[in-house]
Amino acid sequence: MDKYTRIRQRFEENADRENAVKMAKYMRDLFKFYGIPTPVRKKLCRDILREEKKTETVDWKFLDRCYADEHREFQYLAADCLIALNDFLTYEDIPKIRKYVKEKQWWDTIDCLDRVIGNIGLRDARVDALMLEWSADEDFWVRRIAIDHQLLRKEKTNTMLLERIIVNNLGSDEFFINKAIGWSLRDYSKTDPEWVRAFLEKYGKEMDKLSIREAGKYIR
């Protein structure tokens, strides 16, 4: 039995119809769920992830099957695999990841994939130019990844890049963009509050109120 079938069998055995309805509703009924809570899902997939890490290679055919499945838990599993195997991902893998960015889009998977790409960027400076390019993409989910790909970098944050990416998105009326701008600034304010204060002073008149509120959470 291949690993996709093994996992599908486990998911089916642990499905919770009542919880599936609640999970789907939370995601605006955009996706179908088995109703499996995150801790349970991770436990069910632990041995698969362990096996994948031992190979030190990403099984893209397996991830493609996961992403093609109608149940959202499979997209979460694909993201978990990419996070677990991040050390073995390269710049050349980003087009494959972008394919997932463009499929079944919503904040839950997007906010996992930005972490995956961000970690590649710590190892390969070419990601900087790519994220600047993505920051002007017509797809706001792609832009959201560019805005938030440096989350949790602390002192390793490329502030010049962060500023240029955010400036490319000022004036947007898209909630998920303005929220992302606020989050990226709020996160970096924990490392360098003065930089964020200066940013708000410089661009505050062009920023959405949501972005300003989120950015200033820890510096007021």
Short mmCIF file of C-alpha atoms in Angstrom, two decimals:
data_model
loop_
_atom_site.label_atom_id
_atom_site.label_comp_id
_atom_site.label_asym_id
_atom_site.label_seq_id
_atom_site.Cartn_x
_atom_site.Cartn_y
_atom_site.Cartn_z
CA MET A 1 0.00 0.00 0.00
CA ASP A 2 1.50 3.34 -1.04
CA LYS A 3 1.83 6.14 1.52
CA TYR A 4 -0.98 8.25 0.07
CA THR A 5 -3.40 5.36 0.40
CA ARG A 6 -2.12 4.58 3.89
CA ILE A 7 -2.77 8.13 5.02
CA ARG A 8 -6.16 8.30 3.34
CA GLN A 9 -7.19 5.13 5.16
CA ARG A 10 -6.09 6.61 8.49
CA PHE A 11 -7.91 9.87 7.81
CA GLU A 12 -11.09 7.99 6.91
CA GLU A 13 -10.86 5.89 10.06
CA ASN A 14 -10.47 9.00 12.21
CA ALA A 15 -12.99 11.19 10.43
CA ASP A 16 -15.39 13.19 12.58
CA ARG A 17 -18.38 14.29 10.54
CA GLU A 18 -19.63 16.81 13.09
CA ASN A 19 -16.22 18.44 13.41
CA ALA A 20 -15.80 18.36 9.63
CA VAL A 21 -18.86 20.58 9.27
CA LYS A 22 -17.46 23.03 11.82
CA MET A 23 -14.02 23.12 10.18
CA ALA A 24 -15.52 23.66 6.75
CA LYS A 25 -17.73 26.46 8.05
CA TYR A 26 -14.70 28.16 9.64
CA MET A 27 -13.09 28.12 6.20
CA ARG A 28 -16.24 29.56 4.63
CA ASP A 29 -17.14 26.18 3.15
CA LEU A 30 -14.39 26.48 0.57
CA PHE A 31 -13.00 23.02 1.30
CA LYS A 32 -14.11 19.59 2.40
CA PHE A 33 -12.71 18.24 5.68
CA TYR A 34 -12.40 14.91 7.42
CA GLY A 35 -12.83 16.82 10.67
CA ILE A 36 -9.47 15.76 12.13
CA PRO A 37 -7.93 18.22 14.65
CA THR A 38 -4.35 19.31 13.96
CA PRO A 39 -2.71 17.37 16.86
CA VAL A 40 -4.45 14.16 15.75
CA ARG A 41 -3.54 14.73 12.11
CA LYS A 42 0.11 15.26 12.97
CA LYS A 43 0.13 12.10 15.07
CA LEU A 44 -1.42 10.08 12.24
CA CYS A 45 1.22 11.34 9.80
CA ARG A 46 4.25 11.26 12.10
CA ASP A 47 5.73 8.04 10.74
CA ILE A 48 5.25 9.20 7.14
CA LEU A 49 7.10 12.45 7.82
CA ARG A 50 9.85 10.52 9.58
CA GLU A 51 10.23 8.26 6.53
CA GLU A 52 10.31 11.25 4.20
CA LYS A 53 13.05 12.97 6.20
CA LYS A 54 15.21 9.87 6.04
CA THR A 55 15.15 9.98 2.24
CA GLU A 56 16.38 13.61 2.26
CA THR A 57 14.38 14.20 -0.93
CA VAL A 58 10.94 15.61 -1.62
CA ASP A 59 8.50 13.19 -3.21
CA TRP A 60 6.72 15.66 -5.47
CA LYS A 61 4.40 13.01 -6.91
CA PHE A 62 3.15 12.27 -3.41
CA LEU A 63 2.68 15.96 -2.64
CA ASP A 64 0.85 16.44 -5.94
CA ARG A 65 -1.59 13.69 -4.94
CA CYS A 66 -2.07 15.31 -1.56
CA TYR A 67 -2.79 18.67 -3.13
CA ALA A 68 -5.20 17.14 -5.64
CA ASP A 69 -7.27 15.54 -2.87
CA GLU A 70 -10.54 17.31 -2.07
CA HIS A 71 -9.97 17.07 1.69
CA ARG A 72 -8.13 19.98 3.25
CA GLU A 73 -6.17 17.77 5.63
CA PHE A 74 -4.16 16.54 2.65
CA GLN A 75 -3.04 20.06 1.74
CA TYR A 76 -1.98 20.49 5.37
CA LEU A 77 0.01 17.26 5.11
CA ALA A 78 1.76 18.51 1.97
CA ALA A 79 2.72 21.73 3.79
CA ASP A 80 3.94 19.71 6.79
CA CYS A 81 6.16 17.66 4.46
CA LEU A 82 7.68 20.77 2.90
CA ILE A 83 8.38 22.23 6.34
CA ALA A 84 9.92 18.95 7.57
CA LEU A 85 12.10 18.66 4.46
CA ASN A 86 12.96 22.32 4.14
CA ASP A 87 16.71 21.73 4.54
CA PHE A 88 16.64 19.77 1.29
CA LEU A 89 14.69 22.32 -0.73
CA THR A 90 16.49 24.62 -3.17
CA TYR A 91 15.70 27.73 -5.16
CA GLU A 92 14.96 25.50 -8.14
CA ASP A 93 12.08 23.93 -6.19
CA ILE A 94 10.20 27.21 -5.80
CA PRO A 95 8.28 26.89 -9.11
CA LYS A 96 6.85 23.61 -7.79
CA ILE A 97 5.90 25.30 -4.54
CA ARG A 98 4.35 28.18 -6.45
CA LYS A 99 2.05 25.66 -8.13
CA TYR A 100 0.64 24.86 -4.69
CA VAL A 101 0.41 28.58 -3.91
CA LYS A 102 -1.88 28.92 -6.90
CA GLU A 103 -4.08 25.93 -6.03
CA LYS A 104 -6.91 25.83 -3.48
CA GLN A 105 -5.89 29.23 -2.16
CA TRP A 106 -6.74 30.40 1.33
CA TRP A 107 -4.81 31.90 4.22
CA ASP A 108 -4.23 28.59 6.03
CA THR A 109 -2.02 27.02 3.37
CA ILE A 110 -0.58 30.31 2.13
CA ASP A 111 0.73 31.09 5.61
CA CYS A 112 2.51 27.73 5.73
CA LEU A 113 4.04 28.09 2.28
CA ASP A 114 5.44 31.55 3.04
CA ARG A 115 7.46 29.96 5.82
CA VAL A 116 8.76 27.29 3.43
CA ILE A 117 9.89 29.86 0.86
CA GLY A 118 11.24 32.18 3.54
CA ASN A 119 13.51 29.46 4.87
CA ILE A 120 14.87 28.78 1.39
CA GLY A 121 15.61 32.50 1.21
CA LEU A 122 17.86 32.27 4.25
CA ARG A 123 20.08 29.93 2.25
CA ASP A 124 19.81 31.49 -1.21
CA ALA A 125 19.93 35.24 -1.81
CA ARG A 126 18.20 34.85 -5.17
CA VAL A 127 14.94 34.55 -3.28
CA ASP A 128 15.15 38.27 -2.41
CA ALA A 129 14.75 39.36 -6.03
CA LEU A 130 12.04 36.77 -6.59
CA MET A 131 10.03 37.97 -3.61
CA LEU A 132 10.32 41.55 -4.83
CA GLU A 133 8.91 40.34 -8.13
CA TRP A 134 6.13 38.43 -6.36
CA SER A 135 5.25 41.55 -4.37
CA ALA A 136 3.86 43.09 -7.56
CA ASP A 137 2.05 39.97 -8.78
CA GLU A 138 -1.57 40.27 -9.88
CA ASP A 139 -2.52 37.46 -7.47
CA PHE A 140 -2.81 38.91 -3.96
CA TRP A 141 -2.06 35.53 -2.37
CA VAL A 142 1.32 35.53 -4.13
CA ARG A 143 1.88 39.07 -2.87
CA ARG A 144 0.93 37.98 0.66
CA ILE A 145 3.69 35.38 0.59
CA ALA A 146 6.20 38.03 -0.48
CA ILE A 147 5.12 40.35 2.34
CA ASP A 148 5.29 37.70 5.07
CA HIS A 149 8.13 35.46 3.90
CA GLN A 150 10.55 37.06 6.39
CA LEU A 151 8.39 36.47 9.47
CA LEU A 152 10.37 35.32 12.54
CA ARG A 153 13.75 36.21 11.02
CA LYS A 154 14.46 38.77 13.74
CA GLU A 155 17.91 40.31 13.19
CA LYS A 156 18.28 38.43 9.89
CA THR A 157 15.44 40.45 8.39
CA ASN A 158 16.38 42.29 5.21
CA THR A 159 14.71 45.59 6.09
CA MET A 160 15.44 47.21 2.74
CA LEU A 161 13.64 44.35 1.00
CA LEU A 162 10.79 44.41 3.52
CA GLU A 163 10.26 48.12 2.93
CA ARG A 164 10.24 47.79 -0.86
CA ILE A 165 7.81 44.88 -0.77
CA ILE A 166 5.41 46.67 1.55
CA VAL A 167 5.58 49.90 -0.45
CA ASN A 168 4.60 47.90 -3.54
CA ASN A 169 1.40 46.97 -1.72
CA LEU A 170 0.40 50.25 -0.10
CA GLY A 171 -3.00 51.50 -1.15
CA SER A 172 -4.49 48.03 -1.43
CA ASP A 173 -8.08 47.50 -0.29
CA GLU A 174 -7.53 43.75 0.08
CA PHE A 175 -7.94 42.63 3.71
CA PHE A 176 -5.41 39.81 3.44
CA ILE A 177 -2.76 42.17 2.07
CA ASN A 178 -3.29 44.87 4.67
CA LYS A 179 -3.31 42.25 7.43
CA ALA A 180 -0.07 40.79 6.10
CA ILE A 181 1.60 44.20 6.06
CA GLY A 182 0.61 44.73 9.68
CA TRP A 183 1.82 41.29 10.72
CA SER A 184 5.21 41.67 9.04
CA LEU A 185 5.80 45.00 10.76
CA ARG A 186 4.45 43.82 14.09
CA ASP A 187 6.73 40.79 14.03
CA TYR A 188 9.81 42.87 13.25
CA SER A 189 8.89 45.45 15.89
CA LYS A 190 9.86 42.84 18.49
CA THR A 191 13.43 43.04 17.14
CA ASP A 192 13.73 46.68 16.10
CA PRO A 193 10.81 48.84 17.30
CA GLU A 194 12.53 52.04 16.23
CA TRP A 195 12.73 50.88 12.63
CA VAL A 196 9.02 50.12 12.62
CA ARG A 197 8.21 53.46 14.25
CA ALA A 198 10.21 55.23 11.55
CA PHE A 199 8.42 53.21 8.88
CA LEU A 200 5.02 54.19 10.26
CA GLU A 201 6.04 57.84 10.40
CA LYS A 202 7.26 57.71 6.80
CA TYR A 203 4.38 55.79 5.24
CA GLY A 204 1.54 56.03 7.75
CA LYS A 205 -0.57 58.35 5.57
CA GLU A 206 -0.51 55.76 2.78
CA MET A 207 -1.26 52.76 4.98
CA ASP A 208 -4.57 51.13 5.74
CA LYS A 209 -5.80 51.54 9.32
CA LEU A 210 -5.71 47.76 9.79
CA SER A 211 -2.01 47.65 8.88
CA ILE A 212 -1.20 50.51 11.25
CA ARG A 213 -3.13 48.95 14.10
CA GLU A 214 -1.42 45.57 13.68
CA ALA A 215 2.04 47.09 13.20
CA GLY A 216 1.82 49.22 16.34
CA LYS A 217 0.57 46.53 18.69
CA TYR A 218 3.87 46.16 20.60
CA ILE A 219 5.37 49.62 20.23
CA ARG A 220 2.74 51.89 21.76
#
